[in-house]
């Protein structure tokens, strides 16, 4: 979705929401530059015509609100990449998931089929369909993918970076 404040202001006016105000809740110290990113997002939303206050809190308080599903209408948080779509989408998006407040019967139906289909090609088609549904009816605003940077001493062996940011210490050893 391209950043287009003029179009956003037009859509806000069409919806009759010119005087809409809300608070963006974010954590501080959990993710790289999380406070600064939240403030920038608040500025962009303000530029689009929605009065936005940014509330930054320490991670423990933020996590309590996240698990109680009290970060809405807008909370900023991250999640590691999980290679299994059913695990990630089940927790983040699927109605009843640990963090989810999204309700979409079509998504729920396709998710259920995708998660239980054993045919690899059919499963892939269904997971792609869940992505299309989420694109057309977004449950959240997908902002960016934070890149993980690791440093490793030459005396350490057996470690391989994982696409899901999981650090498996079991195969590691000191040379």
CSV table of N, CA and C in Angstrom, one decimal:
chain,number,residue,atom,x,y,z
A,1,UNK,N,0.8,-1.2,0.0
A,1,UNK,CA,0.0,0.0,0.0
A,1,UNK,C,0.9,1.2,0.0
A,2,UNK,N,0.8,2.1,-1.0
A,2,UNK,CA,1.7,3.2,-1.1
A,2,UNK,C,1.3,4.3,-0.1
A,3,UNK,N,2.2,5.1,0.4
A,3,UNK,CA,2.0,6.2,1.4
A,3,UNK,C,1.4,7.3,0.6
A,4,UNK,N,0.2,7.7,0.8
A,4,UNK,CA,-0.5,8.7,0.0
A,4,UNK,C,-1.4,9.5,1.0
A,5,UNK,N,-0.9,10.5,1.7
A,5,UNK,CA,-1.6,11.3,2.6
A,5,UNK,C,-2.8,12.0,2.0
A,6,UNK,N,-2.7,12.4,0.8
A,6,UNK,CA,-3.8,13.1,0.1
A,6,UNK,C,-5.0,12.2,-0.1
A,7,UNK,N,-4.7,11.0,-0.5
A,7,UNK,CA,-5.8,10.0,-0.7
A,7,UNK,C,-6.4,9.6,0.7
A,8,UNK,N,-5.5,9.5,1.7
A,8,UNK,CA,-6.0,9.1,3.0
A,8,UNK,C,-6.9,10.2,3.5
A,9,UNK,N,-6.6,11.5,3.4
A,9,UNK,CA,-7.5,12.6,3.8
A,9,UNK,C,-8.8,12.5,3.1
A,10,UNK,N,-8.8,12.2,1.8
A,10,UNK,CA,-10.0,12.1,1.0
A,10,UNK,C,-10.9,10.9,1.5
A,11,UNK,N,-10.3,9.8,1.8
A,11,UNK,CA,-11.0,8.6,2.3
A,11,UNK,C,-11.6,8.9,3.7
A,12,UNK,N,-10.8,9.6,4.5
A,12,UNK,CA,-11.2,10.0,5.9
A,12,UNK,C,-12.4,10.9,5.8
A,13,UNK,N,-12.4,11.9,4.8
A,13,UNK,CA,-13.5,12.8,4.7
A,13,UNK,C,-14.7,12.0,4.2
A,14,UNK,N,-14.6,11.1,3.2
A,14,UNK,CA,-15.7,10.3,2.7
A,14,UNK,C,-16.3,9.5,3.8
A,15,UNK,N,-15.5,9.0,4.7
A,15,UNK,CA,-16.0,8.2,5.8
A,15,UNK,C,-16.6,9.0,7.0
A,16,UNK,N,-16.5,10.4,6.8
A,16,UNK,CA,-17.0,11.3,7.9
A,16,UNK,C,-16.2,11.2,9.2
A,17,UNK,N,-15.0,10.9,9.1
A,17,UNK,CA,-14.1,10.7,10.3
A,17,UNK,C,-13.1,11.8,10.4
A,18,UNK,N,-13.4,13.0,10.0
A,18,UNK,CA,-12.4,14.1,10.1
A,18,UNK,C,-12.0,14.4,11.5
A,19,UNK,N,-12.8,14.2,12.4
A,19,UNK,CA,-12.5,14.5,13.8
A,19,UNK,C,-12.1,13.3,14.7
A,20,UNK,N,-11.7,12.3,14.0
A,20,UNK,CA,-11.3,11.0,14.7
A,20,UNK,C,-10.0,11.2,15.4
A,21,UNK,N,-9.9,10.7,16.6
A,21,UNK,CA,-8.6,10.8,17.3
A,21,UNK,C,-8.4,9.4,18.0
A,22,UNK,N,-7.2,9.0,18.1
A,22,UNK,CA,-6.9,7.8,18.8
A,22,UNK,C,-5.4,7.8,19.3
A,23,UNK,N,-5.1,6.8,20.1
A,23,UNK,CA,-3.7,6.6,20.7
A,23,UNK,C,-3.1,5.4,20.1
A,24,UNK,N,-1.8,5.6,19.6
A,24,UNK,CA,-1.0,4.5,19.1
A,24,UNK,C,-0.1,4.1,20.3
A,25,UNK,N,-0.3,2.9,20.7
A,25,UNK,CA,0.5,2.3,21.8
A,25,UNK,C,1.7,1.5,21.3
A,26,UNK,N,2.8,1.8,21.9
A,26,UNK,CA,4.1,1.1,21.5
A,26,UNK,C,5.0,0.8,22.7
A,27,UNK,N,5.9,-0.1,22.5
A,27,UNK,CA,6.8,-0.4,23.6
A,27,UNK,C,8.1,0.4,23.3
A,28,UNK,N,8.9,0.5,24.4
A,28,UNK,CA,10.2,1.1,24.2
A,28,UNK,C,11.3,0.2,24.8
A,29,UNK,N,12.3,0.0,24.0
A,29,UNK,CA,13.4,-0.9,24.4
A,29,UNK,C,13.3,-2.3,24.0
A,30,UNK,N,12.2,-2.7,23.4
A,30,UNK,CA,12.1,-4.1,23.0
A,30,UNK,C,12.7,-4.4,21.6
A,31,UNK,N,12.4,-3.4,20.7
A,31,UNK,CA,12.9,-3.5,19.3
A,31,UNK,C,13.8,-2.4,19.0
A,32,UNK,N,14.7,-2.5,18.0
A,32,UNK,CA,15.6,-1.4,17.6
A,32,UNK,C,14.8,-0.2,17.2
A,33,UNK,N,15.0,0.9,17.9
A,33,UNK,CA,14.4,2.2,17.6
A,33,UNK,C,12.9,2.2,17.6
A,34,UNK,N,12.3,1.3,18.4
A,34,UNK,CA,10.9,1.2,18.5
A,34,UNK,C,10.2,2.5,18.8
A,35,UNK,N,10.7,3.3,19.8
A,35,UNK,CA,10.1,4.5,20.2
A,35,UNK,C,10.1,5.5,19.0
A,36,UNK,N,11.2,5.6,18.4
A,36,UNK,CA,11.4,6.5,17.2
A,36,UNK,C,10.5,6.2,16.1
A,37,UNK,N,10.4,4.9,15.8
A,37,UNK,CA,9.5,4.4,14.7
A,37,UNK,C,8.0,4.7,15.1
A,38,UNK,N,7.6,4.5,16.3
A,38,UNK,CA,6.3,4.7,16.7
A,38,UNK,C,6.0,6.2,16.6
A,39,UNK,N,6.9,7.1,17.0
A,39,UNK,CA,6.7,8.5,16.8
A,39,UNK,C,6.6,8.9,15.4
A,40,UNK,N,7.4,8.3,14.5
A,40,UNK,CA,7.3,8.6,13.1
A,40,UNK,C,6.0,8.2,12.5
A,41,UNK,N,5.5,7.0,12.9
A,41,UNK,CA,4.2,6.5,12.4
A,41,UNK,C,3.1,7.4,12.9
A,42,UNK,N,3.2,7.9,14.1
A,42,UNK,CA,2.2,8.8,14.6
A,42,UNK,C,2.2,10.1,13.8
A,43,UNK,N,3.4,10.6,13.4
A,43,UNK,CA,3.5,11.8,12.6
A,43,UNK,C,2.8,11.5,11.2
A,44,UNK,N,3.1,10.4,10.6
A,44,UNK,CA,2.5,10.1,9.3
A,44,UNK,C,1.0,10.0,9.4
A,45,UNK,N,0.5,9.4,10.4
A,45,UNK,CA,-1.0,9.3,10.6
A,45,UNK,C,-1.6,10.7,10.8
A,46,UNK,N,-0.9,11.5,11.6
A,46,UNK,CA,-1.3,12.9,11.8
A,46,UNK,C,-1.4,13.7,10.4
A,47,UNK,N,-0.3,13.4,9.6
A,47,UNK,CA,-0.3,14.1,8.3
A,47,UNK,C,-1.4,13.7,7.4
A,48,UNK,N,-1.9,12.5,7.6
A,48,UNK,CA,-3.1,12.0,6.8
A,48,UNK,C,-4.4,12.5,7.3
A,49,UNK,N,-4.4,13.2,8.4
A,49,UNK,CA,-5.6,13.9,8.9
A,49,UNK,C,-6.3,13.2,10.1
A,50,UNK,N,-5.6,12.3,10.8
A,50,UNK,CA,-6.2,11.7,12.0
A,50,UNK,C,-5.3,12.1,13.1
A,51,UNK,N,-5.9,12.7,14.1
A,51,UNK,CA,-5.2,13.2,15.3
A,51,UNK,C,-4.7,12.0,16.1
A,52,UNK,N,-3.4,11.8,16.2
A,52,UNK,CA,-2.8,10.6,16.8
A,52,UNK,C,-1.9,11.0,18.0
A,53,UNK,N,-2.1,10.4,19.1
A,53,UNK,CA,-1.2,10.5,20.2
A,53,UNK,C,-0.4,9.2,20.3
A,54,UNK,N,0.9,9.3,20.6
A,54,UNK,CA,1.7,8.1,20.7
A,54,UNK,C,2.0,7.9,22.2
A,55,UNK,N,1.6,6.7,22.7
A,55,UNK,CA,1.8,6.3,24.1
A,55,UNK,C,2.9,5.2,24.1
A,56,UNK,N,4.0,5.6,24.7
A,56,UNK,CA,5.1,4.6,24.7
A,56,UNK,C,5.2,4.1,26.2
A,57,UNK,N,5.4,2.7,26.3
A,57,UNK,CA,5.5,2.1,27.6
A,57,UNK,C,6.5,1.1,27.6
A,58,UNK,N,7.0,0.7,28.8
A,58,UNK,CA,8.0,-0.4,29.0
A,58,UNK,C,7.3,-1.7,28.5
A,59,UNK,N,8.2,-2.7,28.2
A,59,UNK,CA,7.7,-3.9,27.5
A,59,UNK,C,6.8,-4.7,28.4
A,60,UNK,N,7.0,-4.8,29.7
A,60,UNK,CA,6.1,-5.6,30.5
A,60,UNK,C,4.7,-5.1,30.5
A,61,UNK,N,4.5,-3.8,30.7
A,61,UNK,CA,3.2,-3.2,30.6
A,61,UNK,C,2.5,-3.3,29.2
A,62,UNK,N,3.4,-3.2,28.2
A,62,UNK,CA,2.9,-3.3,26.9
A,62,UNK,C,2.4,-4.7,26.6
A,63,UNK,N,3.2,-5.7,27.0
A,63,UNK,CA,2.9,-7.1,26.8
A,63,UNK,C,1.6,-7.5,27.5
A,64,UNK,N,1.4,-6.9,28.7
A,64,UNK,CA,0.1,-7.2,29.4
A,64,UNK,C,-1.1,-6.7,28.6
A,65,UNK,N,-0.9,-5.5,28.0
A,65,UNK,CA,-2.0,-4.9,27.2
A,65,UNK,C,-2.2,-5.8,25.9
A,66,UNK,N,-1.1,-6.2,25.3
A,66,UNK,CA,-1.2,-7.0,24.1
A,66,UNK,C,-1.9,-8.3,24.4
A,67,UNK,N,-1.6,-9.0,25.5
A,67,UNK,CA,-2.2,-10.3,25.8
A,67,UNK,C,-3.7,-10.1,26.2
A,68,UNK,N,-4.0,-9.0,26.8
A,68,UNK,CA,-5.4,-8.7,27.2
A,68,UNK,C,-6.2,-8.1,26.0
A,69,UNK,N,-5.5,-8.0,24.8
A,69,UNK,CA,-6.1,-7.4,23.6
A,69,UNK,C,-6.7,-6.0,23.8
A,70,UNK,N,-5.8,-5.2,24.5
A,70,UNK,CA,-6.2,-3.8,24.8
A,70,UNK,C,-5.4,-2.8,24.0
A,71,UNK,N,-4.8,-3.2,22.9
A,71,UNK,CA,-3.9,-2.3,22.2
A,71,UNK,C,-4.7,-1.6,21.0
A,72,UNK,N,-6.0,-1.7,21.1
A,72,UNK,CA,-6.7,-1.2,19.9
A,72,UNK,C,-7.4,0.1,20.2
A,73,UNK,N,-7.5,0.9,19.2
A,73,UNK,CA,-7.5,0.6,17.8
A,73,UNK,C,-6.2,0.4,17.2
A,74,UNK,N,-5.1,0.9,17.8
A,74,UNK,CA,-3.8,0.8,17.1
A,74,UNK,C,-2.7,0.6,18.1
A,75,UNK,N,-2.0,-0.5,18.0
A,75,UNK,CA,-0.8,-0.8,18.8
A,75,UNK,C,0.3,-1.3,17.9
A,76,UNK,N,1.5,-0.9,18.2
A,76,UNK,CA,2.7,-1.2,17.3
A,76,UNK,C,3.5,-2.2,18.0
A,77,UNK,N,3.7,-3.4,17.4
A,77,UNK,CA,4.5,-4.4,18.0
A,77,UNK,C,5.1,-5.3,16.9
A,78,UNK,N,6.0,-6.1,17.2
A,78,UNK,CA,6.7,-6.9,16.2
A,78,UNK,C,6.5,-8.4,16.5
A,79,UNK,N,6.8,-9.2,15.6
A,79,UNK,CA,6.8,-10.6,15.7
A,79,UNK,C,7.9,-11.3,14.9
A,80,UNK,N,8.6,-12.2,15.4
A,80,UNK,CA,9.6,-12.9,14.6
A,80,UNK,C,9.0,-13.6,13.5
A,81,UNK,N,9.7,-13.8,12.5
A,81,UNK,CA,9.2,-14.6,11.3
A,81,UNK,C,9.1,-16.1,11.7
A,82,UNK,N,8.0,-16.7,11.5
A,82,UNK,CA,7.8,-18.1,11.9
A,82,UNK,C,7.6,-18.8,10.5
A,83,UNK,N,8.4,-19.8,10.3
A,83,UNK,CA,8.3,-20.5,9.0
A,83,UNK,C,7.0,-21.2,8.7
A,84,UNK,N,6.2,-21.5,9.8
A,84,UNK,CA,5.0,-22.2,9.6
A,84,UNK,C,3.8,-21.2,9.6
A,85,UNK,N,3.1,-21.1,8.5
A,85,UNK,CA,2.1,-20.1,8.4
A,85,UNK,C,1.0,-20.3,9.4
A,86,UNK,N,0.6,-21.6,9.6
A,86,UNK,CA,-0.5,-21.9,10.6
A,86,UNK,C,-0.1,-21.4,12.0
A,87,UNK,N,1.1,-21.5,12.4
A,87,UNK,CA,1.5,-21.0,13.7
A,87,UNK,C,1.4,-19.5,13.8
A,88,UNK,N,2.0,-18.8,12.9
A,88,UNK,CA,2.1,-17.4,12.9
A,88,UNK,C,0.7,-16.8,12.7
A,89,UNK,N,0.0,-17.2,11.6
A,89,UNK,CA,-1.3,-16.6,11.4
A,89,UNK,C,-2.3,-17.0,12.4
A,90,UNK,N,-2.2,-18.2,12.9
A,90,UNK,CA,-3.1,-18.7,14.0
A,90,UNK,C,-3.0,-17.9,15.2
A,91,UNK,N,-1.8,-17.4,15.6
A,91,UNK,CA,-1.7,-16.6,16.8
A,91,UNK,C,-2.0,-15.1,16.5
A,92,UNK,N,-1.6,-14.6,15.4
A,92,UNK,CA,-1.7,-13.2,15.1
A,92,UNK,C,-3.0,-12.8,14.4
A,93,UNK,N,-3.6,-13.6,13.6
A,93,UNK,CA,-4.7,-13.2,12.8
A,93,UNK,C,-6.0,-14.0,13.0
A,94,UNK,N,-5.9,-15.3,13.2
A,94,UNK,CA,-7.1,-16.1,13.2
A,94,UNK,C,-7.9,-15.8,14.4
A,95,UNK,N,-9.2,-15.6,14.2
A,95,UNK,CA,-10.2,-15.3,15.2
A,95,UNK,C,-10.0,-16.3,16.4
A,96,UNK,N,-9.8,-15.7,17.6
A,96,UNK,CA,-9.5,-16.6,18.8
A,96,UNK,C,-8.1,-16.8,19.1
A,97,UNK,N,-7.2,-16.4,18.1
A,97,UNK,CA,-5.7,-16.5,18.3
A,97,UNK,C,-5.3,-15.7,19.5
A,98,UNK,N,-4.1,-16.0,20.0
A,98,UNK,CA,-3.5,-15.4,21.2
A,98,UNK,C,-3.5,-13.8,21.1
A,99,UNK,N,-3.2,-13.3,20.0
A,99,UNK,CA,-3.1,-11.8,19.8
A,99,UNK,C,-4.2,-11.3,18.9
A,100,UNK,N,-5.0,-12.1,18.3
A,100,UNK,CA,-5.9,-11.7,17.3
A,100,UNK,C,-7.2,-11.1,17.8
A,101,UNK,N,-7.6,-10.0,17.0
A,101,UNK,CA,-8.9,-9.4,17.2
A,101,UNK,C,-9.7,-9.4,15.9
A,102,UNK,N,-9.0,-9.9,14.9
A,102,UNK,CA,-9.6,-9.9,13.5
A,102,UNK,C,-10.7,-10.9,13.4
A,103,UNK,N,-11.7,-10.6,12.7
A,103,UNK,CA,-12.8,-11.5,12.4
A,103,UNK,C,-13.1,-11.5,10.9
A,104,UNK,N,-12.9,-12.6,10.2
A,104,UNK,CA,-13.2,-12.7,8.8
A,104,UNK,C,-13.6,-14.2,8.5
A,105,UNK,N,-14.9,-14.5,8.4
A,105,UNK,CA,-15.3,-15.8,8.2
A,105,UNK,C,-14.6,-16.5,7.0
A,106,UNK,N,-14.4,-15.8,5.9
A,106,UNK,CA,-13.7,-16.4,4.7
A,106,UNK,C,-12.3,-16.8,5.1
A,107,UNK,N,-11.6,-15.9,5.8
A,107,UNK,CA,-10.2,-16.2,6.2
A,107,UNK,C,-10.2,-17.4,7.1
A,108,UNK,N,-11.1,-17.5,8.0
A,108,UNK,CA,-11.2,-18.6,9.0
A,108,UNK,C,-11.4,-19.9,8.2
A,109,UNK,N,-12.3,-19.9,7.3
A,109,UNK,CA,-12.6,-21.1,6.5
A,109,UNK,C,-11.3,-21.6,5.7
A,110,UNK,N,-10.7,-20.6,4.9
A,110,UNK,CA,-9.6,-21.0,4.1
A,110,UNK,C,-8.4,-21.4,5.0
A,111,UNK,N,-8.2,-20.7,6.1
A,111,UNK,CA,-7.1,-21.1,7.1
A,111,UNK,C,-7.3,-22.5,7.5
A,112,UNK,N,-8.5,-22.8,7.9
A,112,UNK,CA,-8.8,-24.2,8.4
A,112,UNK,C,-8.5,-25.3,7.3
A,113,UNK,N,-8.9,-25.0,6.1
A,113,UNK,CA,-8.6,-25.9,5.0
A,113,UNK,C,-7.1,-26.0,4.8
A,114,UNK,N,-6.4,-24.9,4.7
A,114,UNK,CA,-4.9,-24.8,4.5
A,114,UNK,C,-4.2,-25.6,5.6
A,115,UNK,N,-4.6,-25.4,6.8
A,115,UNK,CA,-3.9,-26.0,8.0
A,115,UNK,C,-4.1,-27.5,8.0
A,116,UNK,N,-5.1,-28.1,7.4
A,116,UNK,CA,-5.4,-29.5,7.5
A,116,UNK,C,-5.3,-30.2,6.1
A,117,UNK,N,-4.9,-29.5,5.1
A,117,UNK,CA,-4.7,-30.2,3.8
A,117,UNK,C,-3.3,-30.8,3.7
A,118,UNK,N,-3.2,-32.1,3.3
A,118,UNK,CA,-2.0,-32.8,3.3
A,118,UNK,C,-1.3,-32.7,1.9
A,119,UNK,N,-2.1,-32.4,0.9
A,119,UNK,CA,-1.6,-32.2,-0.5
A,119,UNK,C,-0.8,-30.9,-0.5
A,120,UNK,N,0.5,-31.0,-0.8
A,120,UNK,CA,1.4,-29.9,-0.7
A,120,UNK,C,1.0,-28.7,-1.7
A,121,UNK,N,0.7,-29.1,-2.9
A,121,UNK,CA,0.3,-28.0,-3.9
A,121,UNK,C,-1.0,-27.4,-3.5
A,122,UNK,N,-2.0,-28.1,-3.1
A,122,UNK,CA,-3.3,-27.6,-2.7
A,122,UNK,C,-3.1,-26.7,-1.4
A,123,UNK,N,-2.2,-27.2,-0.5
A,123,UNK,CA,-2.0,-26.4,0.7
A,123,UNK,C,-1.3,-25.0,0.3
A,124,UNK,N,-0.4,-25.1,-0.6
A,124,UNK,CA,0.3,-23.8,-1.0
A,124,UNK,C,-0.7,-22.9,-1.7
A,125,UNK,N,-1.6,-23.4,-2.5
A,125,UNK,CA,-2.7,-22.6,-3.1
A,125,UNK,C,-3.6,-21.9,-2.0
A,126,UNK,N,-3.9,-22.7,-1.0
A,126,UNK,CA,-4.8,-22.2,0.1
A,126,UNK,C,-4.0,-21.1,0.9
A,127,UNK,N,-2.7,-21.4,1.2
A,127,UNK,CA,-2.0,-20.3,2.0
A,127,UNK,C,-1.9,-19.1,1.2
A,128,UNK,N,-1.7,-19.2,-0.1
A,128,UNK,CA,-1.7,-18.0,-1.0
A,128,UNK,C,-3.0,-17.3,-0.9
A,129,UNK,N,-4.1,-18.0,-0.9
A,129,UNK,CA,-5.4,-17.5,-0.8
A,129,UNK,C,-5.6,-16.7,0.5
A,130,UNK,N,-5.0,-17.2,1.7
A,130,UNK,CA,-5.1,-16.5,2.9
A,130,UNK,C,-4.4,-15.2,2.8
A,131,UNK,N,-3.2,-15.2,2.1
A,131,UNK,CA,-2.5,-13.9,1.9
A,131,UNK,C,-3.3,-12.9,1.1
A,132,UNK,N,-4.0,-13.4,0.1
A,132,UNK,CA,-4.9,-12.5,-0.7
A,132,UNK,C,-6.0,-11.9,0.1
A,133,UNK,N,-6.6,-12.7,0.9
A,133,UNK,CA,-7.7,-12.2,1.8
A,133,UNK,C,-7.1,-11.2,2.7
A,134,UNK,N,-6.0,-11.4,3.3
A,134,UNK,CA,-5.4,-10.4,4.3
A,134,UNK,C,-5.0,-9.1,3.5
A,135,UNK,N,-4.6,-9.2,2.3
A,135,UNK,CA,-4.2,-8.1,1.5
A,135,UNK,C,-5.5,-7.2,1.2
A,136,UNK,N,-6.5,-7.9,0.9
A,136,UNK,CA,-7.8,-7.2,0.5
A,136,UNK,C,-8.5,-6.7,1.7
A,137,UNK,N,-8.4,-7.3,2.9
A,137,UNK,CA,-9.1,-7.0,4.1
A,137,UNK,C,-8.0,-7.0,5.2
A,138,UNK,N,-7.1,-6.1,5.3
A,138,UNK,CA,-6.0,-6.2,6.2
A,138,UNK,C,-6.4,-6.1,7.7
A,139,UNK,N,-5.9,-7.0,8.5
A,139,UNK,CA,-6.2,-7.0,9.9
A,139,UNK,C,-5.3,-6.0,10.7
A,140,UNK,N,-4.2,-5.6,10.0
A,140,UNK,CA,-3.3,-4.7,10.6
A,140,UNK,C,-2.5,-4.0,9.5
A,141,UNK,N,-1.6,-3.1,9.9
A,141,UNK,CA,-0.8,-2.4,8.9
A,141,UNK,C,0.6,-3.1,9.0
A,142,UNK,N,1.0,-3.8,7.9
A,142,UNK,CA,2.3,-4.4,7.9
A,142,UNK,C,3.3,-3.3,7.5
A,143,UNK,N,4.2,-3.0,8.4
A,143,UNK,CA,5.1,-1.8,8.2
A,143,UNK,C,6.5,-2.2,7.6
A,144,UNK,N,7.2,-3.0,8.3
A,144,UNK,CA,8.5,-3.3,7.8
A,144,UNK,C,9.0,-4.6,8.4
A,145,UNK,N,10.1,-5.1,7.8
A,145,UNK,CA,10.7,-6.3,8.4
A,145,UNK,C,12.1,-5.9,9.0
A,146,UNK,N,12.2,-6.0,10.3
A,146,UNK,CA,13.4,-5.7,10.9
A,146,UNK,C,14.4,-6.8,10.7
A,147,UNK,N,15.6,-6.4,10.3
A,147,UNK,CA,16.7,-7.3,9.9
A,147,UNK,C,17.5,-7.6,11.2
A,148,UNK,N,17.8,-8.9,11.5
A,148,UNK,CA,18.6,-9.3,12.6
A,148,UNK,C,20.0,-9.3,12.2
A,149,UNK,N,20.9,-8.7,13.0
A,149,UNK,CA,22.3,-8.7,12.8
A,149,UNK,C,23.0,-9.4,13.9
A,150,UNK,N,23.8,-10.4,13.6
A,150,UNK,CA,24.5,-11.2,14.6
A,150,UNK,C,26.0,-11.0,14.5
A,151,UNK,N,26.7,-11.0,15.6
A,151,UNK,CA,28.1,-11.0,15.7
A,151,UNK,C,28.6,-12.3,16.3
A,152,UNK,N,29.6,-12.9,15.8
A,152,UNK,CA,30.0,-14.3,16.3
A,152,UNK,C,31.6,-14.3,16.3
A,153,UNK,N,32.1,-14.7,17.5
A,153,UNK,CA,33.5,-14.9,17.7
A,153,UNK,C,34.0,-16.0,16.8
A,154,UNK,N,35.2,-15.9,16.3
A,154,UNK,CA,35.8,-17.0,15.5
A,154,UNK,C,36.0,-18.3,16.3
A,155,UNK,N,36.0,-18.2,17.6
A,155,UNK,CA,36.1,-19.4,18.4
A,155,UNK,C,34.8,-20.2,18.6
A,156,UNK,N,33.7,-19.7,18.1
A,156,UNK,CA,32.4,-20.4,18.2
A,156,UNK,C,32.1,-21.1,16.9
A,157,UNK,N,31.7,-22.3,16.9
A,157,UNK,CA,31.3,-23.1,15.7
A,157,UNK,C,30.0,-23.7,15.9
A,158,UNK,N,29.4,-24.2,14.8
A,158,UNK,CA,28.2,-24.9,14.8
A,158,UNK,C,26.9,-24.0,14.8
A,159,UNK,N,27.1,-22.7,14.7
A,159,UNK,CA,25.9,-21.9,14.7
A,159,UNK,C,25.6,-21.4,13.2
A,160,UNK,N,24.3,-21.5,12.9
A,160,UNK,CA,23.8,-21.1,11.6
A,160,UNK,C,22.6,-20.2,11.8
A,161,UNK,N,22.6,-19.0,11.2
A,161,UNK,CA,21.4,-18.1,11.4
A,161,UNK,C,20.2,-18.7,10.9
A,162,UNK,N,19.1,-18.5,11.5
A,162,UNK,CA,17.8,-19.1,11.1
A,162,UNK,C,16.9,-18.0,10.6
A,163,UNK,N,16.1,-18.3,9.6
A,163,UNK,CA,15.2,-17.3,9.0
A,163,UNK,C,14.1,-16.9,10.0
A,164,UNK,N,13.8,-17.6,11.1
A,164,UNK,CA,12.8,-17.2,12.0
A,164,UNK,C,13.4,-16.6,13.3
A,165,UNK,N,14.7,-16.2,13.2
A,165,UNK,CA,15.4,-15.6,14.3
A,165,UNK,C,15.6,-16.5,15.5
A,166,UNK,N,15.3,-17.7,15.4
A,166,UNK,CA,15.5,-18.7,16.5
A,166,UNK,C,17.0,-18.9,16.6
A,167,UNK,N,17.5,-18.9,17.8
A,167,UNK,CA,19.0,-19.1,18.1
A,167,UNK,C,19.0,-20.5,18.8
A,168,UNK,N,19.5,-21.5,18.1
A,168,UNK,CA,19.6,-22.9,18.6
A,168,UNK,C,21.0,-23.0,19.1
A,169,UNK,N,21.1,-23.1,20.4
A,169,UNK,CA,22.4,-23.2,21.1
A,169,UNK,C,22.9,-24.7,21.1
A,170,UNK,N,22.1,-25.6,20.9
A,170,UNK,CA,22.4,-27.0,21.0
A,170,UNK,C,23.6,-27.4,20.1
A,171,UNK,N,23.6,-27.1,18.8
A,171,UNK,CA,24.7,-27.5,18.0
A,171,UNK,C,26.0,-26.7,18.1
A,172,UNK,N,25.9,-25.6,18.9
A,172,UNK,CA,27.1,-24.7,19.0
A,172,UNK,C,28.2,-25.3,19.9
A,173,UNK,N,29.4,-24.9,19.6
A,173,UNK,CA,30.5,-25.4,20.4
A,173,UNK,C,31.7,-24.4,20.3
A,174,UNK,N,32.6,-24.5,21.3
A,174,UNK,CA,33.8,-23.6,21.3
A,174,UNK,C,34.9,-24.4,20.7
A,175,UNK,N,35.6,-23.7,19.7
A,175,UNK,CA,36.7,-24.4,19.0
A,175,UNK,C,37.9,-24.5,19.9
